Coordinates of C-alpha atoms and ligand atoms in Angstrom, one line a residue:
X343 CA -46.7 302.3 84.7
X344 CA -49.6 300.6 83.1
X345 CA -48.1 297.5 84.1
X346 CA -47.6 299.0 88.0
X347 CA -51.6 300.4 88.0
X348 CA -52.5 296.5 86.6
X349 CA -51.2 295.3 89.2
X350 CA -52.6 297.8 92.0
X351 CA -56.5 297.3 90.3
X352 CA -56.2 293.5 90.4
X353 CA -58.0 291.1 92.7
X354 CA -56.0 288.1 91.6
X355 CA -52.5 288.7 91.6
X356 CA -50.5 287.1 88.4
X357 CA -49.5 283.5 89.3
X358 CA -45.8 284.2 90.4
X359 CA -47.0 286.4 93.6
X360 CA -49.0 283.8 94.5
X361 CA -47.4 279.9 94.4
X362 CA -43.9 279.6 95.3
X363 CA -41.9 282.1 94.8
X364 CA -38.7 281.9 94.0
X365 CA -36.6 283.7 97.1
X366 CA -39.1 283.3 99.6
X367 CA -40.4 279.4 101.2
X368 CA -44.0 278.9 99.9
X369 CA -46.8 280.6 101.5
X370 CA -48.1 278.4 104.6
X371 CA -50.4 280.7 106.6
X372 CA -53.3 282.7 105.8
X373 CA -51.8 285.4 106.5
X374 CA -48.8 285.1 104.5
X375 CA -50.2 285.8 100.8
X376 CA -51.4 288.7 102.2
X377 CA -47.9 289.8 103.5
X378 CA -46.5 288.2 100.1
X379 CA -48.7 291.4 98.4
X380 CA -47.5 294.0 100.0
X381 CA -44.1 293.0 99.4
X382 CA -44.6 292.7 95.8
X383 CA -46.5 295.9 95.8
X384 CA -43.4 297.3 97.4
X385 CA -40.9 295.9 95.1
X386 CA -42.9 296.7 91.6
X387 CA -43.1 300.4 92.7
X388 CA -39.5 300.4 93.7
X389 CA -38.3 298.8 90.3
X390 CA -40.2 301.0 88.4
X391 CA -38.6 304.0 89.7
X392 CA -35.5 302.5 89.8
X393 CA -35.6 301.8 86.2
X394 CA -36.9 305.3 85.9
X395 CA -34.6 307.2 87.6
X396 CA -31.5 305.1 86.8
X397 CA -32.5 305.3 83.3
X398 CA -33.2 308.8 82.9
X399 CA -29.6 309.7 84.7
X400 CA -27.5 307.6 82.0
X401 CA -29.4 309.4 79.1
X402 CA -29.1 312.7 80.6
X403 CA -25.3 312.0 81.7
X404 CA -24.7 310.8 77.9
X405 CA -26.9 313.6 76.2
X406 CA -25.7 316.6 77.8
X407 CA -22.1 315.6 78.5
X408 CA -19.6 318.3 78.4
X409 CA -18.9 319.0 74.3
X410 CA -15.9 321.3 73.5
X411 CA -17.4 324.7 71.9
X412 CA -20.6 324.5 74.2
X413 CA -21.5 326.3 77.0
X414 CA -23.5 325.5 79.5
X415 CA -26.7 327.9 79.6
X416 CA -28.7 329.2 82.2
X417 CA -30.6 326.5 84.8
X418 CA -33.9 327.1 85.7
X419 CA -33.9 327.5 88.9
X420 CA -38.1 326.9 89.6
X421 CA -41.0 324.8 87.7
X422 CA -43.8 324.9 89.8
X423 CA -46.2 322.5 87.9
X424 CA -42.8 319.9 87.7
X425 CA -42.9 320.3 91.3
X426 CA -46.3 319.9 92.3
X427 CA -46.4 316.8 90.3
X428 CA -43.4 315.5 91.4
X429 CA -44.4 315.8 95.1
X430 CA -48.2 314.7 95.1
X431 CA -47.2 311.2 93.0
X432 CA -44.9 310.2 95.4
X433 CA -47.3 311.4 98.8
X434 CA -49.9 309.3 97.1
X435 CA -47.7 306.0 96.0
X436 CA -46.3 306.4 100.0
X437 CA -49.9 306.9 101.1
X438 CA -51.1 303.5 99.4
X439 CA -47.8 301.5 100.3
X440 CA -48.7 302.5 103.9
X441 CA -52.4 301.6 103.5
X442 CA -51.2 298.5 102.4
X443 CA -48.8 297.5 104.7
X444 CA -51.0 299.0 107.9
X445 CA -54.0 296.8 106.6
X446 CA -51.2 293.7 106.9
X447 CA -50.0 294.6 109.9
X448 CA -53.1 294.7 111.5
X449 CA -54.2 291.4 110.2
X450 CA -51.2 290.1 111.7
X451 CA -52.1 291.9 115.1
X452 CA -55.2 290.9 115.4
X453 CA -56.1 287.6 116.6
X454 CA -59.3 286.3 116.1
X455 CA -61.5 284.8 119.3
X456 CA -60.8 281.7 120.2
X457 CA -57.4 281.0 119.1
X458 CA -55.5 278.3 120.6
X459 CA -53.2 279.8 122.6
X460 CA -49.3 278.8 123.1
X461 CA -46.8 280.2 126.0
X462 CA -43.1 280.5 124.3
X463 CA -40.4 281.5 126.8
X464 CA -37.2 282.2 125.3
X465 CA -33.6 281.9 126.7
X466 CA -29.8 281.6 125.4
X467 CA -30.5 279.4 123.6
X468 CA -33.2 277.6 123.6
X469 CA -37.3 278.1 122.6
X470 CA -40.1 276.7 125.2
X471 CA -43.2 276.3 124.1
X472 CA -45.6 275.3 126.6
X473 CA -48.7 274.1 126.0
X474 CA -52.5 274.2 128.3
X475 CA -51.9 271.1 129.6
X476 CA -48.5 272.3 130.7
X477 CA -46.5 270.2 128.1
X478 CA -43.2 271.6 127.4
X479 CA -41.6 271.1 124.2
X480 CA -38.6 272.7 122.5
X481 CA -40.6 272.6 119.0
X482 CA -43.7 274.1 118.0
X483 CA -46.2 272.0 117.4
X484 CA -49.4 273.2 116.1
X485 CA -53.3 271.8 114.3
X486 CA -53.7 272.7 110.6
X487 CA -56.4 275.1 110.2
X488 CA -56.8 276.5 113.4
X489 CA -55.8 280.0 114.4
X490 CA -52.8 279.5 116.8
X491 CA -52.2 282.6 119.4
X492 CA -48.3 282.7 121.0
X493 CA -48.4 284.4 124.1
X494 CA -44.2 285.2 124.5
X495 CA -41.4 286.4 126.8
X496 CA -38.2 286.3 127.3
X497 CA -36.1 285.2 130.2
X498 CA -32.9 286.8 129.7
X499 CA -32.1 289.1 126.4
X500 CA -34.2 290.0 123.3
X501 CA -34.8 287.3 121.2
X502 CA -37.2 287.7 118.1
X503 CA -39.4 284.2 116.7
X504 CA -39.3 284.3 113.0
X505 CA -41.7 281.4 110.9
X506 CA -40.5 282.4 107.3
X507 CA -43.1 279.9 105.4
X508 CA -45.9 281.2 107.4
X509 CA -44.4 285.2 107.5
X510 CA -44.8 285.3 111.2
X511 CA -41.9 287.5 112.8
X512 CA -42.4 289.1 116.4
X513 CA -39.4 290.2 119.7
X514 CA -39.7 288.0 122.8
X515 CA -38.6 291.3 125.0
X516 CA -38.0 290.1 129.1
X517 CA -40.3 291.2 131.5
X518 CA -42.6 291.8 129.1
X519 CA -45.4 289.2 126.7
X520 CA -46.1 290.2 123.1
X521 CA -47.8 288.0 121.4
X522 CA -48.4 287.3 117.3
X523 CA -51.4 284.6 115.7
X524 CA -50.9 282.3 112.3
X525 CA -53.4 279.7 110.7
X526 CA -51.2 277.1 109.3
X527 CA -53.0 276.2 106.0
X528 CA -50.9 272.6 105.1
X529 CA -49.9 269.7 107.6
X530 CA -46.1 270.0 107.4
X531 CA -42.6 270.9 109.3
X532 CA -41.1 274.0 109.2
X533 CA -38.1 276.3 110.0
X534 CA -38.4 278.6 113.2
X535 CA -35.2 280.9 113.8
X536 CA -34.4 283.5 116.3
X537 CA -33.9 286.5 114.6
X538 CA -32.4 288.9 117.3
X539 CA -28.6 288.8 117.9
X540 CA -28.7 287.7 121.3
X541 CA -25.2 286.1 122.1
X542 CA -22.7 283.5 121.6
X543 CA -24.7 281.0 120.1
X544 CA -27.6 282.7 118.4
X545 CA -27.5 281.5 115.0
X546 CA -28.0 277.8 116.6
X547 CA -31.3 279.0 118.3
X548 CA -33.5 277.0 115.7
X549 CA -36.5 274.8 116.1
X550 CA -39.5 273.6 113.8
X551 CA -43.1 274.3 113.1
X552 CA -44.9 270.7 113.2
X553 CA -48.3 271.3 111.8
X554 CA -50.5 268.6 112.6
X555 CA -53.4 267.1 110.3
X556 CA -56.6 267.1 111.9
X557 CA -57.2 265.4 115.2
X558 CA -53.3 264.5 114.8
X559 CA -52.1 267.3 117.4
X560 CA -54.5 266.5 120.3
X561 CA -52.8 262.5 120.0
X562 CA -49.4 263.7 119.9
X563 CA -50.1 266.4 122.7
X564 CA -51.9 263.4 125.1
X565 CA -48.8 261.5 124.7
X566 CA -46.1 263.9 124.5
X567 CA -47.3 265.3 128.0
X568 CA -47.0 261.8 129.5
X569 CA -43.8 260.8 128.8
X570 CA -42.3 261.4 132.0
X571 CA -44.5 258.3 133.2
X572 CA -44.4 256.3 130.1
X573 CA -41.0 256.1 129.5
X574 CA -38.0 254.6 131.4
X575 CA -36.2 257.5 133.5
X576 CA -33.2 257.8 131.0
X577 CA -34.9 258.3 128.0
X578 CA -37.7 260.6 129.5
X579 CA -34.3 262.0 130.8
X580 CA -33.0 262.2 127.5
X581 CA -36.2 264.2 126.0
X582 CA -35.9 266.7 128.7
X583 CA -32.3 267.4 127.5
X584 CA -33.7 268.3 124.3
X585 CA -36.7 269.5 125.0
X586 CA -35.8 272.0 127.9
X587 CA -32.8 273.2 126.0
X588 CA -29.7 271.5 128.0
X589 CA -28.6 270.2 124.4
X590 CA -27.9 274.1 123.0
X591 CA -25.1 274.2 125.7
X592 CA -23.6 270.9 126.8
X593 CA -23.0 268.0 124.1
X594 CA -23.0 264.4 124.7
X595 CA -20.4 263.8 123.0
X596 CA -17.7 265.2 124.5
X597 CA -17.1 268.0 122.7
X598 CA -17.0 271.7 124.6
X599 CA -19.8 274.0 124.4
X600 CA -20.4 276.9 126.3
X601 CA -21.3 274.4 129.2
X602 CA -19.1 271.1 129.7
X603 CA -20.4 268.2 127.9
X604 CA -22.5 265.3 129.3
X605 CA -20.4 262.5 129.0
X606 CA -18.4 261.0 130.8
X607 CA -19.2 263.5 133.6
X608 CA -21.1 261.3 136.3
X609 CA -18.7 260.2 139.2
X610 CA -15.7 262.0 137.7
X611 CA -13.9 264.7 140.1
X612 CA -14.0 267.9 138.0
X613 CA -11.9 271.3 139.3
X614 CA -14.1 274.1 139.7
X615 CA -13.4 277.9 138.9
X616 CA -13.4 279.0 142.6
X617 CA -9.9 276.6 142.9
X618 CA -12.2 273.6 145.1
X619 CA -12.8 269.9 143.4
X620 CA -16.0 268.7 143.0
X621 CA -17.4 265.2 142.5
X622 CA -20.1 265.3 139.7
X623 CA -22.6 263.2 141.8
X624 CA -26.7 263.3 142.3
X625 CA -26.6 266.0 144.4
X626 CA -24.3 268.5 142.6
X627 CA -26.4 267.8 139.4
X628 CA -29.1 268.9 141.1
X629 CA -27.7 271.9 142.2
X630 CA -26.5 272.7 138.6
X631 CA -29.6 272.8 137.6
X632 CA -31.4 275.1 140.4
X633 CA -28.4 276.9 141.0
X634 CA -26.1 276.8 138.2
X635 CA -23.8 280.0 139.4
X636 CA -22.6 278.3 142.8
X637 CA -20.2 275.7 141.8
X638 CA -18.4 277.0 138.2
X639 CA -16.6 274.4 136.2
X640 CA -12.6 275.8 135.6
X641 CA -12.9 277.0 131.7
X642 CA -16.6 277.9 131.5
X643 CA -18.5 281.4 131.9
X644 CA -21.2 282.0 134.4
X645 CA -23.8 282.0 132.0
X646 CA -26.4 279.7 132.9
X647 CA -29.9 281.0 134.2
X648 CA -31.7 278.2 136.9
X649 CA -34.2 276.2 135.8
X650 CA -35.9 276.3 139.6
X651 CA -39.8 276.1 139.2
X652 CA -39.6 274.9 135.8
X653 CA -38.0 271.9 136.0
X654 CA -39.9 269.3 138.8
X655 CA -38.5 267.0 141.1
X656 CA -39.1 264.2 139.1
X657 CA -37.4 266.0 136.0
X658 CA -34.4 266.3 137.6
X659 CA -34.2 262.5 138.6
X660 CA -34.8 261.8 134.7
X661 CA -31.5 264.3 133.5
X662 CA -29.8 262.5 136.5
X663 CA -30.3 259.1 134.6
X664 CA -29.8 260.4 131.6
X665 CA -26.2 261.6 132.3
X666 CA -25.2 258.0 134.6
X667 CA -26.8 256.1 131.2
X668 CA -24.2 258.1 129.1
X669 CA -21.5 256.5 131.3
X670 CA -22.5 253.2 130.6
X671 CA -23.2 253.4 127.4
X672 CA -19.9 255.0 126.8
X673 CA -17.6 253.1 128.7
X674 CA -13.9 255.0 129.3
X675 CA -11.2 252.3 128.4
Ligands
LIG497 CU1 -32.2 284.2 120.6 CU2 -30.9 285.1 118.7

C-alpha cells in the first residue's frame, strides 16, 4: 500500500514506467508516457488487490477449513464500519483511475492549433493517407516534432488505426470522420495495424509510421507527389499498385488472392463469372478499376469497391503498363 500511495504522490515515475518497457514498444509520442501512466496506475492498484484478495482467500480457506469436532458458529450477518470502509476505498481508487484516465483521454482528444493535418481513407484492405498537396501514399509519413492531426473515414466497414509505439488507437466508421493527433518525438519507422475485424484479410491491413527528421518530410513529400511525371509509366505504375492498395488483393506473382493476380494477365482471354470470355486488354482494365462489379472473373467474389474519382486518367494508364511490363518481364515459355 505504501508502495501503491508512492507511486500515486510521485512526479517522476520509477525508471521502468518510463524507458522501454518490457511488453509494450518504447514510448514515441508525447502523448504516450502519459497513456504508459495510467496503465501502470491501473495495473499497480489491480495487483495489489489481487494479491490482497487472492491472498486473504487461501489463508482463510486454510484457517477455517472444516475440522472434525467443530462447529461452525453463528455469521455475522452486518458490520457497518467494515462496510463503509470497504465501499468509500474502492469509490475513491475508481474515482482517481477515472480522473486519470479522463485527463488522458482528453489529451489524446484534443488537438492542439495548428496541427498538420492528414486525410486517411480506409478500405478492405488497404490504408490512404492523403496528404495537402493531394499525395497519396499507402504509409504514413509524418515530421518529427510536429503535432500531426488525422482526419479519417472509412469507405466500406469499420476499420480501427492503431500506432502501438506512439499509443494512438481510433475507428475509421463510413460515412462518418473521427479524427485523433500524435507528436512523434524520434525520427524512425513504425508499426500501424488495423485493429477492427473487418474481413477476409484484415490481419494483412498493415502499414508504417515514417517519421521524418526535420526538413526531411517536406523533400520526401515534394518528390513523392511527382512521381507520376518523374518516373517511366511502369514504375509510377508499379507505386500506384502499392500505394493505392491493388497489392492487398491481387499478387504479381501468380499466386490467388481474393482478386486474380497480375501476371500474366494482359492479352490472355480469361472466363468470366456471368459464363462470357473476356480479353484482359486496355479497355477492360480500365473498367476493372472504375467498375470492378461488371465483368467478374469465374472463382472470385464481388468484392471490390471502384476506385472512380480517386484514381486519374493518367493513373490508370500507369497500372495499365505496369501489368503489360509484368508480361514481359515474365515471359510464359
Ligand atoms: Cu481493416 Cu481490420
Amino acid at each position: 500500500m505504501i508502495y501503491l500511495f508512492g507511486l500515486l504522490a510521485m512526479n517522476h515515475w520509477p525508471i521502468w514506467a518510463q524507458s522501454k518497457p518490457f511488453w509494450l514498444p518504447a514510448p514515441e509520442s508525447t502523448t504516450a508516457p502519459v497513456m504508459d501512466r495510467v496503465f501502470y496506475l491501473i495495473l499497480a492498484i489491480c495487483s495489489f488487490f489481487f494479491l490482497v484478495i487472492v491472498g486473504l482467500m487461501v489463508l482463510f480457506v486454510i484457517r477455517y477449513r472444516r475440522r472434525p469436532g467443530v462447529e461452525p458458529g453463528r455469521t455475522a450477518t452486518h458490520h457497518n464500519t467494515l462496510e463503509i470502509v470497504w465501499t468509500v476505498i474502492p469509490l475513491l481508487i475508481v474515482g482517481l483511475i477515472f480522473y486519470k484516465g479522463f485527463a488522458a483521454y482528453m489529451d489524446m482528444q484534443t488537438a492542439p492549433p495548428g496541427c498538420y493535418e492528414i486525410r486517411v481513407s480506409a478500405r478492405q484492405w488497404a490504408w490512404q493517407f492523403i496528404y495537402p498537396n493531394g499525395h497519396v501514399d499507402e504509409n504514413l509519413h509524418v515530421p518529427v516534432d510536429e503535432p500531426v492531426r488525422l482526419i479519417m473515414t472509412s469507405e466500406d466497414v469499420i476499420h480501427g488505426i492503431a500506432i502501438p509505439a506512439f499509443r494512438v488507437k481510433m475507428d475509421l466508421v463510413p460515412g462518418m470522420y473521427t479524427s485523433t493527433w500524435f507528436r512523434a518525438v524520434r525520427p524512425g519507422t513504425y508499426d500501424l495495424y488495423c485493429t477492427e475485424f473487418c474481413g477476409d484479410d484484415h490481419s494483412d491491413m498493415l502499414a508504417l509510421v515514417v517519421v521524418h527528421g526535420p526538413g526531411d518530410f517536406e523533400k520526401w513529400l515534394k518528390d513523392a507527389a511527382n512521381f507520376l511525371k518523374t518516373l517511366p509509366p511502369a514504375e509510377a505504375g508499379e507505386m500506384l499498385y502499392r500505394r493505392r492498395g491493388c497489392s492487398q488483393c491481387h499478387s504479381t506473382d501468380g499466386t490467388a488472392g481474393t482478386g486474380p493476380s497480375f501476371l500474366g494477365i494482359y492479352g490472355k482471354t480469361h472466363s468470366m463469372a456471368g459464363g462470357e470470355s473476356v480479353v484482359v486488354d486496355d479497355n477492360y482494365i480500365r473498367e476493372s478499376i472504375l467498375e470492378p462489379q461488371k465483368k467478374i472473373r469465374a472463382g472470385y467474389q464481388p468484392v471490390m469497391a471502384t476506385y472512380q474519382g480517386i484514381v486519374s486518367d493518367d493513373d490508370i494508364t500507369a497500372l495499365i503498363e505496369f501489368i503489360k511490363k509484368l508480361n514481359q518481364d515474365n515471359p510464359t515459355p
